[in-house]
PDB file of C-alpha atoms and ligand atoms in Angstrom:
ATOM      1  CA  MET A  55      12.093 104.326   4.240  1.00 37.00           C
ATOM      2  CA  THR A  56      15.143 104.810   1.828  1.00 38.00           C
ATOM      3  CA  ARG A  57      13.660 104.563  -1.720  1.00 39.00           C
ATOM      4  CA  LEU A  58      16.893 105.200  -3.696  1.00 40.00           C
ATOM      5  CA  PRO A  59      19.900 102.681  -3.675  1.00 40.00           C
ATOM      6  CA  VAL A  60      21.883 105.784  -4.860  1.00 41.00           C
ATOM      7  CA  ALA A  61      21.718 107.042  -1.385  1.00 44.00           C
ATOM      8  CA  ALA A  62      23.883 104.355   0.074  1.00 45.00           C
ATOM      9  CA  ALA A  63      26.224 104.755  -2.863  1.00 42.00           C
ATOM     10  CA  ALA A  64      26.739 108.416  -1.780  1.00 45.00           C
ATOM     11  CA  VAL A  65      27.702 107.701   1.544  1.00 45.00           C
ATOM     12  CA  ALA A  66      30.029 104.783   0.582  1.00 42.00           C
ATOM     13  CA  LEU A  67      31.889 107.614  -1.584  1.00 42.00           C
ATOM     14  CA  THR A  68      31.758 109.999   1.603  1.00 45.00           C
ATOM     15  CA  MET A  69      33.140 107.121   3.881  1.00 43.00           C
ATOM     16  CA  ALA A  70      36.133 107.148   1.590  1.00 41.00           C
ATOM     17  CA  GLY A  71      36.906 110.591   2.528  1.00 43.00           C
ATOM     18  CA  ALA A  72      36.124 114.081   1.182  1.00 41.00           C
ATOM     19  CA  GLY A  73      37.952 113.997  -2.117  1.00 46.00           C
ATOM     20  CA  ALA A  74      36.615 115.800  -5.217  1.00 44.00           C
ATOM     21  CA  ASP A  75      33.137 115.815  -5.903  1.00 66.00           C
ATOM     22  CA  ASP A  76      31.806 113.773  -2.916  1.00 95.00           C
ATOM     23  CA  THR A  77      27.845 113.971  -2.717  1.00 97.00           C
ATOM     24  CA  TRP A  78      25.834 113.735   0.499  1.00 98.00           C
ATOM     25  CA  ILE A  79      22.084 112.751   0.055  1.00 98.00           C
ATOM     26  CA  MET A  80      20.122 114.826   2.425  1.00 98.00           C
ATOM     27  CA  PRO A  81      16.325 114.055   2.648  1.00 98.00           C
ATOM     28  CA  THR A  82      13.951 116.542   4.523  1.00 98.00           C
ATOM     29  CA  ALA A  83      10.403 115.970   5.663  1.00 97.00           C
ATOM     30  CA  TYR A  84       9.126 119.447   5.041  1.00 97.00           C
ATOM     31  CA  ASP A  85       7.784 121.639   2.092  1.00 95.00           C
ATOM     32  CA  GLU A  86       9.907 122.955  -0.711  1.00 95.00           C
ATOM     33  CA  SER A  87       8.023 126.241  -0.210  1.00 95.00           C
ATOM     34  CA  SER A  88       8.988 126.575   3.590  1.00 97.00           C
ATOM     35  CA  TYR A  89      11.795 128.744   4.953  1.00 98.00           C
ATOM     36  CA  GLN A  90      12.896 125.809   6.593  1.00 98.00           C
ATOM     37  CA  THR A  91      13.955 124.146   3.318  1.00 98.00           C
ATOM     38  CA  GLU A  92      15.185 127.459   1.919  1.00 98.00           C
ATOM     39  CA  ILE A  93      17.615 127.453   4.857  1.00 98.00           C
ATOM     40  CA  VAL A  94      18.659 123.825   4.248  1.00 98.00           C
ATOM     41  CA  ARG A  95      19.424 124.789   0.760  1.00 98.00           C
ATOM     42  CA  THR A  96      21.291 127.885   1.952  1.00 98.00           C
ATOM     43  CA  PHE A  97      23.496 125.457   4.353  1.00 98.00           C
ATOM     44  CA  ALA A  98      24.157 123.073   1.388  1.00 98.00           C
ATOM     45  CA  GLU A  99      25.334 125.889  -0.677  1.00 98.00           C
ATOM     46  CA  ALA A 100      27.398 127.331   2.056  1.00 98.00           C
ATOM     47  CA  VAL A 101      29.212 123.915   2.373  1.00 98.00           C
ATOM     48  CA  ARG A 102      29.815 123.799  -1.174  1.00 97.00           C
ATOM     49  CA  VAL A 103      31.565 127.075  -1.275  1.00 97.00           C
ATOM     50  CA  CYS A 104      33.556 126.393   1.846  1.00 97.00           C
ATOM     51  CA  THR A 105      34.637 123.165   0.683  1.00 97.00           C
ATOM     52  CA  ALA A 106      35.382 124.650  -2.826  1.00 96.00           C
ATOM     53  CA  GLY A 107      32.923 122.188  -4.345  1.00 96.00           C
ATOM     54  CA  ARG A 108      34.566 119.047  -2.671  1.00 96.00           C
ATOM     55  CA  LEU A 109      31.395 118.248  -0.762  1.00 97.00           C
ATOM     56  CA  ALA A 110      28.041 118.686  -2.635  1.00 97.00           C
ATOM     57  CA  ILE A 111      24.865 118.229  -0.404  1.00 98.00           C
ATOM     58  CA  GLU A 112      21.941 117.027  -2.578  1.00 98.00           C
ATOM     59  CA  VAL A 113      18.582 117.935  -0.693  1.00 98.00           C
ATOM     60  CA  HIS A 114      15.607 115.952  -1.328  1.00 98.00           C
ATOM     61  CA  ALA A 115      12.776 118.156   0.402  1.00 98.00           C
ATOM     62  CA  GLY A 116       9.194 117.172   1.474  1.00 97.00           C
ATOM     63  CA  GLY A 117       9.728 113.497   2.336  1.00 97.00           C
ATOM     64  CA  SER A 118      10.197 113.033  -1.422  1.00 97.00           C
ATOM     65  CA  LEU A 119      13.229 110.421  -0.827  1.00 98.00           C
ATOM     66  CA  VAL A 120      12.785 109.215   2.693  1.00 98.00           C
ATOM     67  CA  SER A 121       9.459 109.703   4.495  1.00 96.00           C
ATOM     68  CA  GLY A 122       9.512 112.157   7.643  1.00 97.00           C
ATOM     69  CA  GLY A 123       9.301 109.028  10.128  1.00 96.00           C
ATOM     70  CA  GLY A 124      12.419 107.360   8.473  1.00 98.00           C
ATOM     71  CA  ILE A 125      14.782 110.244   8.159  1.00 98.00           C
ATOM     72  CA  LYS A 126      16.601 109.857  11.554  1.00 98.00           C
ATOM     73  CA  ARG A 127      16.919 106.025  11.178  1.00 98.00           C
ATOM     74  CA  ALA A 128      18.176 106.414   7.534  1.00 98.00           C
ATOM     75  CA  VAL A 129      21.042 108.865   8.655  1.00 98.00           C
ATOM     76  CA  GLU A 130      21.811 106.479  11.758  1.00 98.00           C
ATOM     77  CA  THR A 131      22.514 103.537   9.540  1.00 98.00           C
ATOM     78  CA  GLY A 132      24.198 105.377   6.816  1.00 98.00           C
ATOM     79  CA  ASP A 133      21.620 104.802   4.244  1.00 98.00           C
ATOM     80  CA  VAL A 134      22.045 108.807   3.719  1.00 98.00           C
ATOM     81  CA  ALA A 135      24.706 110.888   5.266  1.00 98.00           C
ATOM     82  CA  ILE A 136      22.750 113.881   6.483  1.00 99.00           C
ATOM     83  CA  GLY A 137      19.092 114.830   7.229  1.00 98.00           C
ATOM     84  CA  GLU A 138      16.657 117.274   8.740  1.00 98.00           C
ATOM     85  CA  ARG A 139      13.796 116.434  11.087  1.00 98.00           C
ATOM     86  CA  LEU A 140      11.713 117.424  14.122  1.00 98.00           C
ATOM     87  CA  LEU A 141      13.407 115.662  16.878  1.00 97.00           C
ATOM     88  CA  SER A 142      10.270 115.571  18.865  1.00 98.00           C
ATOM     89  CA  ALA A 143       8.920 112.973  16.377  1.00 97.00           C
ATOM     90  CA  HIS A 144      11.113 110.514  17.899  1.00 97.00           C
ATOM     91  CA  ALA A 145      10.055 110.931  21.507  1.00 97.00           C
ATOM     92  CA  ASP A 146       9.535 107.233  21.445  1.00 95.00           C
ATOM     93  CA  ASP A 147      13.221 106.671  20.877  1.00 96.00           C
ATOM     94  CA  ASN A 148      13.888 109.041  23.853  1.00 98.00           C
ATOM     95  CA  PRO A 149      11.480 111.088  25.759  1.00 98.00           C
ATOM     96  CA  VAL A 150      13.766 113.866  26.210  1.00 98.00           C
ATOM     97  CA  PHE A 151      13.448 114.740  22.332  1.00 98.00           C
ATOM     98  CA  ALA A 152       9.904 116.234  23.383  1.00 98.00           C
ATOM     99  CA  TYR A 153      11.441 118.855  25.535  1.00 98.00           C
ATOM    100  CA  ASP A 154      10.610 121.545  22.694  1.00 98.00           C
ATOM    101  CA  SER A 155       6.893 120.368  22.382  1.00 98.00           C
ATOM    102  CA  VAL A 156       5.724 120.888  26.134  1.00 98.00           C
ATOM    103  CA  PRO A 157       3.062 123.302  26.059  1.00 98.00           C
ATOM    104  CA  PHE A 158       3.890 126.734  27.582  1.00 98.00           C
ATOM    105  CA  LEU A 159       7.260 125.815  28.724  1.00 98.00           C
ATOM    106  CA  ALA A 160       8.975 128.067  25.926  1.00 98.00           C
ATOM    107  CA  THR A 161       6.377 130.157  24.042  1.00 98.00           C
ATOM    108  CA  SER A 162       8.469 132.780  22.135  1.00 98.00           C
ATOM    109  CA  PHE A 163      11.586 132.664  19.849  1.00 98.00           C
ATOM    110  CA  ASP A 164      13.681 134.212  22.854  1.00 98.00           C
ATOM    111  CA  SER A 165      12.762 131.350  25.272  1.00 98.00           C
ATOM    112  CA  SER A 166      12.906 128.837  22.593  1.00 98.00           C
ATOM    113  CA  GLU A 167      16.629 129.940  21.877  1.00 98.00           C
ATOM    114  CA  ARG A 168      17.409 129.612  25.684  1.00 98.00           C
ATOM    115  CA  LEU A 169      15.548 126.211  25.893  1.00 98.00           C
ATOM    116  CA  TRP A 170      17.516 124.783  22.904  1.00 98.00           C
ATOM    117  CA  GLN A 171      20.894 125.966  24.154  1.00 98.00           C
ATOM    118  CA  ALA A 172      20.078 124.420  27.553  1.00 98.00           C
ATOM    119  CA  ALA A 173      19.232 121.325  26.008  1.00 98.00           C
ATOM    120  CA  ARG A 174      21.876 121.076  23.233  1.00 98.00           C
ATOM    121  CA  PRO A 175      24.553 119.281  25.257  1.00 98.00           C
ATOM    122  CA  ILE A 176      22.213 116.501  26.442  1.00 98.00           C
ATOM    123  CA  LEU A 177      20.666 116.149  22.931  1.00 98.00           C
ATOM    124  CA  GLU A 178      24.135 116.000  21.536  1.00 98.00           C
ATOM    125  CA  GLU A 179      25.013 113.048  23.901  1.00 98.00           C
ATOM    126  CA  ILE A 180      22.017 111.349  23.142  1.00 98.00           C
ATOM    127  CA  LEU A 181      22.332 111.476  19.372  1.00 98.00           C
ATOM    128  CA  SER A 182      26.114 110.533  19.517  1.00 98.00           C
ATOM    129  CA  ASP A 183      24.942 107.059  21.095  1.00 97.00           C
ATOM    130  CA  ASP A 184      22.997 106.618  17.780  1.00 97.00           C
ATOM    131  CA  ASN A 185      25.852 107.556  15.726  1.00 98.00           C
ATOM    132  CA  LEU A 186      24.680 110.983  15.041  1.00 98.00           C
ATOM    133  CA  VAL A 187      26.490 114.477  14.982  1.00 98.00           C
ATOM    134  CA  LEU A 188      23.869 117.347  15.628  1.00 98.00           C
ATOM    135  CA  LEU A 189      24.717 120.328  13.514  1.00 98.00           C
ATOM    136  CA  TYR A 190      22.147 122.839  14.001  1.00 98.00           C
ATOM    137  CA  SER A 191      18.658 123.575  14.677  1.00 98.00           C
ATOM    138  CA  VAL A 192      15.848 126.264  13.332  1.00 98.00           C
ATOM    139  CA  PRO A 193      12.588 127.132  15.040  1.00 98.00           C
ATOM    140  CA  TRP A 194       9.000 126.845  13.673  1.00 98.00           C
ATOM    141  CA  PRO A 195       6.701 129.756  14.662  1.00 98.00           C
ATOM    142  CA  PRO A 196       4.920 129.327  17.736  1.00 98.00           C
ATOM    143  CA  GLN A 197       2.066 126.786  17.707  1.00 98.00           C
ATOM    144  CA  GLY A 198      -1.603 127.540  17.588  1.00 98.00           C
ATOM    145  CA  LEU A 199      -4.735 125.739  16.907  1.00 98.00           C
ATOM    146  CA  TYR A 200      -6.771 125.708  13.638  1.00 98.00           C
ATOM    147  CA  PHE A 201     -10.489 124.709  13.556  1.00 98.00           C
ATOM    148  CA  SER A 202     -12.991 124.643  10.877  1.00 98.00           C
ATOM    149  CA  GLN A 203     -15.415 126.000  13.477  1.00 98.00           C
ATOM    150  CA  PRO A 204     -15.359 128.813  16.273  1.00 98.00           C
ATOM    151  CA  VAL A 205     -14.206 127.049  19.597  1.00 98.00           C
ATOM    152  CA  GLU A 206     -14.725 128.707  22.982  1.00 98.00           C
ATOM    153  CA  ARG A 207     -13.591 125.695  25.159  1.00 98.00           C
ATOM    154  CA  LEU A 208     -12.295 122.243  24.592  1.00 98.00           C
ATOM    155  CA  ALA A 209     -15.636 120.592  25.207  1.00 98.00           C
ATOM    156  CA  ASP A 210     -16.797 122.196  21.842  1.00 98.00           C
ATOM    157  CA  VAL A 211     -14.579 120.083  20.043  1.00 98.00           C
ATOM    158  CA  ALA A 212     -14.920 116.580  22.081  1.00 98.00           C
ATOM    159  CA  GLY A 213     -14.443 113.658  19.617  1.00 98.00           C
ATOM    160  CA  MET A 214     -13.336 115.889  16.684  1.00 98.00           C
ATOM    161  CA  PRO A 215     -10.684 114.091  14.421  1.00 98.00           C
ATOM    162  CA  PHE A 216      -7.504 116.268  14.794  1.00 98.00           C
ATOM    163  CA  ARG A 217      -4.389 116.102  12.871  1.00 98.00           C
ATOM    164  CA  THR A 218      -1.183 115.585  14.939  1.00 98.00           C
ATOM    165  CA  TYR A 219       2.592 115.308  13.930  1.00 98.00           C
ATOM    166  CA  ASN A 220       4.279 113.924  16.892  1.00 98.00           C
ATOM    167  CA  GLU A 221       3.595 112.221  20.285  1.00 98.00           C
ATOM    168  CA  ALA A 222       3.071 115.587  22.141  1.00 98.00           C
ATOM    169  CA  THR A 223       0.441 116.704  19.795  1.00 98.00           C
ATOM    170  CA  ALA A 224      -1.318 113.275  19.952  1.00 98.00           C
ATOM    171  CA  ARG A 225      -1.214 113.593  23.733  1.00 98.00           C
ATOM    172  CA  LEU A 226      -2.687 117.045  23.570  1.00 98.00           C
ATOM    173  CA  ALA A 227      -5.515 115.740  21.274  1.00 98.00           C
ATOM    174  CA  GLU A 228      -6.176 112.902  23.708  1.00 98.00           C
ATOM    175  CA  LEU A 229      -6.163 115.089  26.844  1.00 98.00           C
ATOM    176  CA  ALA A 230      -8.469 117.482  24.897  1.00 98.00           C
ATOM    177  CA  GLY A 231     -10.924 114.688  24.288  1.00 98.00           C
ATOM    178  CA  MET A 232     -10.278 114.738  20.566  1.00 98.00           C
ATOM    179  CA  GLU A 233      -9.298 112.052  18.033  1.00 98.00           C
ATOM    180  CA  PRO A 234      -5.571 112.087  17.198  1.00 98.00           C
ATOM    181  CA  VAL A 235      -5.020 111.416  13.427  1.00 98.00           C
ATOM    182  CA  HIS A 236      -1.223 111.295  12.911  1.00 98.00           C
ATOM    183  CA  THR A 237      -0.278 112.907   9.533  1.00 97.00           C
ATOM    184  CA  GLU A 238       3.203 113.967   8.039  1.00 96.00           C
ATOM    185  CA  LEU A 239       3.144 117.346   6.827  1.00 96.00           C
ATOM    186  CA  ALA A 240       3.548 115.779   3.378  1.00 95.00           C
ATOM    187  CA  ASP A 241       0.271 114.295   3.542  1.00 96.00           C
ATOM    188  CA  LEU A 242      -1.578 117.203   5.428  1.00 97.00           C
ATOM    189  CA  ASP A 243      -3.095 118.642   2.018  1.00 97.00           C
ATOM    190  CA  GLY A 244      -4.808 115.229   1.091  1.00 97.00           C
ATOM    191  CA  VAL A 245      -6.044 114.946   4.725  1.00 98.00           C
ATOM    192  CA  LEU A 246      -7.470 118.310   4.834  1.00 97.00           C
ATOM    193  CA  ALA A 247      -9.179 118.040   1.342  1.00 97.00           C
ATOM    194  CA  SER A 248     -10.717 114.533   2.427  1.00 97.00           C
ATOM    195  CA  GLY A 249     -12.387 116.238   5.435  1.00 96.00           C
ATOM    196  CA  ARG A 250     -10.759 113.396   7.521  1.00 97.00           C
ATOM    197  CA  VAL A 251      -9.845 116.059  10.243  1.00 98.00           C
ATOM    198  CA  ARG A 252     -11.563 119.007  11.243  1.00 98.00           C
ATOM    199  CA  GLY A 253      -8.727 120.709  13.293  1.00 98.00           C
ATOM    200  CA  PHE A 254      -5.016 120.673  13.831  1.00 98.00           C
ATOM    201  CA  VAL A 255      -2.067 122.211  15.647  1.00 98.00           C
ATOM    202  CA  SER A 256       0.763 123.862  13.849  1.00 98.00           C
ATOM    203  CA  SER A 257       2.329 127.312  12.934  1.00 98.00           C
ATOM    204  CA  SER A 258       1.149 130.271  10.921  1.00 98.00           C
ATOM    205  CA  GLU A 259       3.873 129.125   8.360  1.00 98.00           C
ATOM    206  CA  THR A 260       2.171 125.829   7.800  1.00 98.00           C
ATOM    207  CA  GLY A 261      -1.169 127.291   7.607  1.00 98.00           C
ATOM    208  CA  TYR A 262      -0.269 129.726   4.915  1.00 98.00           C
ATOM    209  CA  ASN A 263       1.870 127.225   2.843  1.00 97.00           C
ATOM    210  CA  HIS A 264      -1.006 124.671   2.880  1.00 98.00           C
ATOM    211  CA  ARG A 265      -3.735 127.324   2.102  1.00 98.00           C
ATOM    212  CA  VAL A 266      -5.679 126.081   4.935  1.00 98.00           C
ATOM    213  CA  TRP A 267      -8.217 128.877   4.368  1.00 98.00           C
ATOM    214  CA  ASP A 268     -10.042 126.521   1.968  1.00 97.00           C
ATOM    215  CA  HIS A 269     -10.741 124.139   4.900  1.00 98.00           C
ATOM    216  CA  MET A 270     -10.299 125.928   8.391  1.00 98.00           C
ATOM    217  CA  THR A 271     -12.138 129.011   9.516  1.00 98.00           C
ATOM    218  CA  HIS A 272     -10.311 129.977  12.774  1.00 98.00           C
ATOM    219  CA  PHE A 273      -6.609 130.087  13.898  1.00 98.00           C
ATOM    220  CA  TYR A 274      -6.342 130.392  17.844  1.00 98.00           C
ATOM    221  CA  ASP A 275      -2.925 131.870  18.160  1.00 98.00           C
ATOM    222  CA  ALA A 276      -1.993 130.115  21.363  1.00 98.00           C
ATOM    223  CA  ALA A 277       1.694 130.327  21.085  1.00 98.00           C
ATOM    224  CA  ALA A 278       1.742 127.258  23.086  1.00 98.00           C
ATOM    225  CA  TRP A 279       5.330 126.005  22.133  1.00 98.00           C
ATOM    226  CA  VAL A 280       8.185 126.531  19.486  1.00 98.00           C
ATOM    227  CA  PRO A 281       8.976 123.079  17.966  1.00 98.00           C
ATOM    228  CA  ARG A 282      12.518 123.030  16.151  1.00 98.00           C
ATOM    229  CA  ASN A 283      13.854 121.207  13.184  1.00 98.00           C
ATOM    230  CA  TYR A 284      17.252 119.692  13.606  1.00 98.00           C
ATOM    231  CA  VAL A 285      20.013 118.914  11.220  1.00 99.00           C
ATOM    232  CA  PHE A 286      22.286 115.922  12.014  1.00 98.00           C
ATOM    233  CA  VAL A 287      24.839 114.076  10.206  1.00 98.00           C
ATOM    234  CA  ASN A 288      25.930 110.331  10.341  1.00 98.00           C
ATOM    235  CA  GLY A 289      28.877 110.096  12.756  1.00 98.00           C
ATOM    236  CA  ASP A 290      30.925 107.989  10.266  1.00 98.00           C
ATOM    237  CA  ALA A 291      30.464 110.522   7.383  1.00 98.00           C
ATOM    238  CA  PHE A 292      31.415 113.328   9.517  1.00 98.00           C
ATOM    239  CA  ASN A 293      34.388 111.531  10.963  1.00 97.00           C
ATOM    240  CA  GLY A 294      35.372 110.590   7.496  1.00 96.00           C
ATOM    241  CA  LEU A 295      35.866 114.113   6.615  1.00 97.00           C
ATOM    242  CA  ASP A 296      39.216 116.008   6.842  1.00 96.00           C
ATOM    243  CA  ASP A 297      39.732 118.947   9.381  1.00 97.00           C
ATOM    244  CA  GLN A 298      38.529 121.650   6.802  1.00 96.00           C
ATOM    245  CA  GLY A 299      35.521 119.674   5.693  1.00 97.00           C
ATOM    246  CA  ARG A 300      34.399 119.356   9.238  1.00 98.00           C
ATOM    247  CA  ASN A 301      35.080 123.139   9.891  1.00 98.00           C
ATOM    248  CA  CYS A 302      32.972 123.800   6.848  1.00 98.00           C
ATOM    249  CA  LEU A 303      30.233 121.851   8.086  1.00 98.00           C
ATOM    250  CA  ARG A 304      30.280 123.496  11.570  1.00 98.00           C
ATOM    251  CA  SER A 305      30.522 127.001  10.097  1.00 98.00           C
ATOM    252  CA  ALA A 306      27.775 126.265   7.456  1.00 98.00           C
ATOM    253  CA  ALA A 307      25.452 124.881  10.536  1.00 98.00           C
ATOM    254  CA  HIS A 308      26.151 128.018  12.614  1.00 98.00           C
ATOM    255  CA  PHE A 309      25.424 130.461   9.671  1.00 98.00           C
ATOM    256  CA  ALA A 310      22.214 128.435   8.835  1.00 98.00           C
ATOM    257  CA  GLU A 311      20.995 128.544  12.431  1.00 98.00           C
ATOM    258  CA  VAL A 312      21.430 132.134  12.608  1.00 98.00           C
ATOM    259  CA  ALA A 313      19.900 132.828   9.197  1.00 98.00           C
ATOM    260  CA  GLY A 314      17.037 130.351   9.847  1.00 98.00           C
ATOM    261  CA  THR A 315      16.110 131.877  13.247  1.00 98.00           C
ATOM    262  CA  THR A 316      16.208 135.268  11.637  1.00 98.00           C
ATOM    263  CA  ARG A 317      13.777 134.120   8.721  1.00 98.00           C
ATOM    264  CA  ALA A 318      11.477 132.474  11.364  1.00 98.00           C
ATOM    265  CA  ARG A 319      11.096 135.762  13.513  1.00 98.00           C
ATOM    266  CA  GLU A 320      10.890 137.859  10.550  1.00 97.00           C
ATOM    267  CA  LEU A 321       8.061 135.715   8.706  1.00 98.00           C
ATOM    268  CA  SER A 322       5.983 134.536  11.771  1.00 97.00           C
ATOM    269  CA  GLY A 323       3.953 137.859  12.009  1.00 97.00           C
ATOM    270  CA  TRP A 324       3.689 137.941   8.263  1.00 98.00           C
ATOM    271  CA  TYR A 325       2.159 134.533   7.813  1.00 98.00           C
ATOM    272  CA  LEU A 326      -0.423 135.468  10.617  1.00 98.00           C
ATOM    273  CA  SER A 327      -1.499 138.704   8.605  1.00 98.00           C
ATOM    274  CA  ARG A 328      -1.761 136.471   5.360  1.00 98.00           C
ATOM    275  CA  LEU A 329      -4.079 134.031   7.151  1.00 98.00           C
ATOM    276  CA  ALA A 330      -6.273 136.915   8.191  1.00 98.00           C
ATOM    277  CA  ALA A 331      -6.348 138.512   4.831  1.00 98.00           C
ATOM    278  CA  ARG A 332      -7.670 135.229   3.204  1.00 98.00           C
ATOM    279  CA  GLY A 333     -10.661 135.800   5.561  1.00 98.00           C
ATOM    280  CA  MET A 334      -9.706 133.476   8.619  1.00 98.00           C
ATOM    281  CA  ILE A 335     -10.287 134.686  12.028  1.00 98.00           C
ATOM    282  CA  VAL A 336      -6.950 134.909  13.702  1.00 98.00           C
ATOM    283  CA  ALA A 337      -6.821 135.715  17.312  1.00 98.00           C
ATOM    284  CA  PRO A 338      -5.643 134.434  20.725  1.00 98.00           C
ATOM    285  CA  PRO A 339      -7.722 131.768  22.455  1.00 98.00           C
ATOM    286  CA  GLY A 340     -10.394 133.141  24.616  1.00 98.00           C
ATOM    287  CA  GLU A 341     -10.329 132.820  28.230  1.00 98.00           C
ATOM    288  CA  ALA A 342     -12.184 129.506  28.746  1.00 98.00           C
ATOM    289  CA  LEU A 343     -10.017 127.768  25.882  1.00 98.00           C
ATOM    290  CA  ALA A 344      -6.928 129.323  27.241  1.00 98.00           C
ATOM    291  CA  ALA A 345      -7.699 127.819  30.777  1.00 98.00           C
ATOM    292  CA  ASP A 346      -8.244 124.589  29.154  1.00 98.00           C
ATOM    293  CA  LEU A 347      -5.073 124.483  27.263  1.00 98.00           C
ATOM    294  CA  GLY A 348      -3.252 125.751  30.290  1.00 98.00           C
ATOM    295  CA  ARG A 349      -4.453 122.692  32.473  1.00 98.00           C
ATOM    296  CA  ILE A 350      -3.416 120.344  29.638  1.00 98.00           C
ATOM    297  CA  GLY A 351       0.103 122.062  29.585  1.00 98.00           C
ATOM    298  CA  ALA A 352       0.688 121.436  33.447  1.00 98.00           C
ATOM    299  CA  VAL A 353      -0.305 117.602  32.952  1.00 98.00           C
ATOM    300  CA  MET A 354       2.044 117.387  29.802  1.00 98.00           C
ATOM    301  CA  PHE A 355       4.733 119.208  31.620  1.00 98.00           C
ATOM    302  CA  ASP A 356       4.446 116.576  34.540  1.00 98.00           C
ATOM    303  CA  GLU A 357       4.385 113.874  32.167  1.00 98.00           C
ATOM    304  CA  TRP A 358       7.498 114.825  30.264  1.00 98.00           C
ATOM    305  CA  SER A 359       9.497 115.515  33.454  1.00 98.00           C
ATOM    306  CA  ALA A 360       8.613 112.048  34.638  1.00 98.00           C
ATOM    307  CA  ALA A 361       9.563 110.306  31.296  1.00 98.00           C
ATOM    308  CA  ALA A 362      12.682 112.370  30.736  1.00 98.00           C
ATOM    309  CA  GLY A 363      14.017 111.652  34.289  1.00 98.00           C
ATOM    310  CA  GLU A 364      17.573 113.074  35.079  1.00 98.00           C
ATOM    311  CA  ASP A 365      18.390 114.367  31.706  1.00 98.00           C
ATOM    312  CA  GLY A 366      15.050 116.400  31.771  1.00 98.00           C
ATOM    313  CA  GLU A 367      15.885 117.799  35.153  1.00 98.00           C
ATOM    314  CA  TRP A 368      19.161 118.765  33.849  1.00 98.00           C
ATOM    315  CA  ILE A 369      17.732 120.611  31.074  1.00 98.00           C
ATOM    316  CA  MET A 370      15.374 122.460  33.237  1.00 98.00           C
ATOM    317  CA  GLU A 371      18.086 123.525  35.477  1.00 98.00           C
ATOM    318  CA  ALA A 372      20.268 124.783  32.665  1.00 98.00           C
ATOM    319  CA  PHE A 373      17.191 126.491  31.262  1.00 98.00           C
ATOM    320  CA  ALA A 374      16.264 128.342  34.689  1.00 97.00           C
ATOM    321  CA  GLY A 375      19.812 129.433  34.836  1.00 94.00           C
ATOM    322  CA  ARG A 376      19.925 131.177  31.511  1.00 87.00           C
TER     323      ARG A 376
HETATM  324  N1  LIG B 591       4.843 122.907  10.929  1.00 80.87           N
HETATM  325  C1  LIG B 591       5.333 121.368  10.842  1.00 80.87           C
HETATM  326  C2  LIG B 591       5.820 120.999  12.410  1.00 80.87           C
HETATM  327  C3  LIG B 591       5.545 122.333  13.156  1.00 80.87           C
HETATM  328  C4  LIG B 591       5.003 123.268  12.234  1.00 80.87           C
HETATM  329  O1  LIG B 591       4.830 124.505  12.515  1.00 80.87           O
HETATM  330  C5  LIG B 591       4.024 120.483  10.733  1.00 80.87           C
HETATM  331  O2  LIG B 591       2.789 120.961  11.016  1.00 80.87           O
HETATM  332  O3  LIG B 591       4.165 119.205  10.620  1.00 80.87           O
END
């Protein structure tokens, strides 16, 4: 989990109030080269400018300070003040968190935006029970399937070791008859290089930033869902700020969300073209593969609805009304 005692010290400072030169430590799980991290840094800079330098946010990207799986917990306990992570990686804390990883529920940036706005009040409530204040969310590009061989239908990949990044992707692999291999993004390069997996699900962004053309030949652009990163802050740290500090965090969060969403929209097609330029076959899934994936999506929607109960129903109703 947390590797540096300095993180705890930083929160302790913050708890004392946002005096001059407070520093919040912010672990994130994703690459330095990703637009997600670029936007986190933009957010941190906006907070610094807005608070006239009284609150600095020190970003530690790529799971370098706290590994992806430990970030939410580290912020809850106050080991660090603030962090960024896929909430869907915490569906075992609460199945509602998987709402953005249900295949074919929201497959475009527009529908992902509507789904997020529908879910936001519930997510805020759940997270506040964990002493977390939800600040903003930025989408990844739509998810597709990388393989080291052509795939016409899922039967072609039966038994294949397949890299997964959350419960939903593990379930997808299982329903597809593949063998899920949970791998944090920070460990993806090693797992690909070792040949331990021969396929995975992710975005065009992640394929590009991890040079997957060295290992994978095909990207089936299924646009199956649009997972999102979330930035959340420890409730005591947030409440320890004065009004101006809280306003700065909220304004910077709004700015970062709009900027991040714009970046995602703008870059997503470019990443696809870069994969193709490196010699990968980039295409939508063929008819049989699409039908197989559609069946899995229907099963996963039913499973998520059953697990998410009333909160899930509430989100779906709000989504339908948008
Ligand atoms: N990249 C991250 C999460 C979703 C995405 O597009 C990953 O593969 O872990």
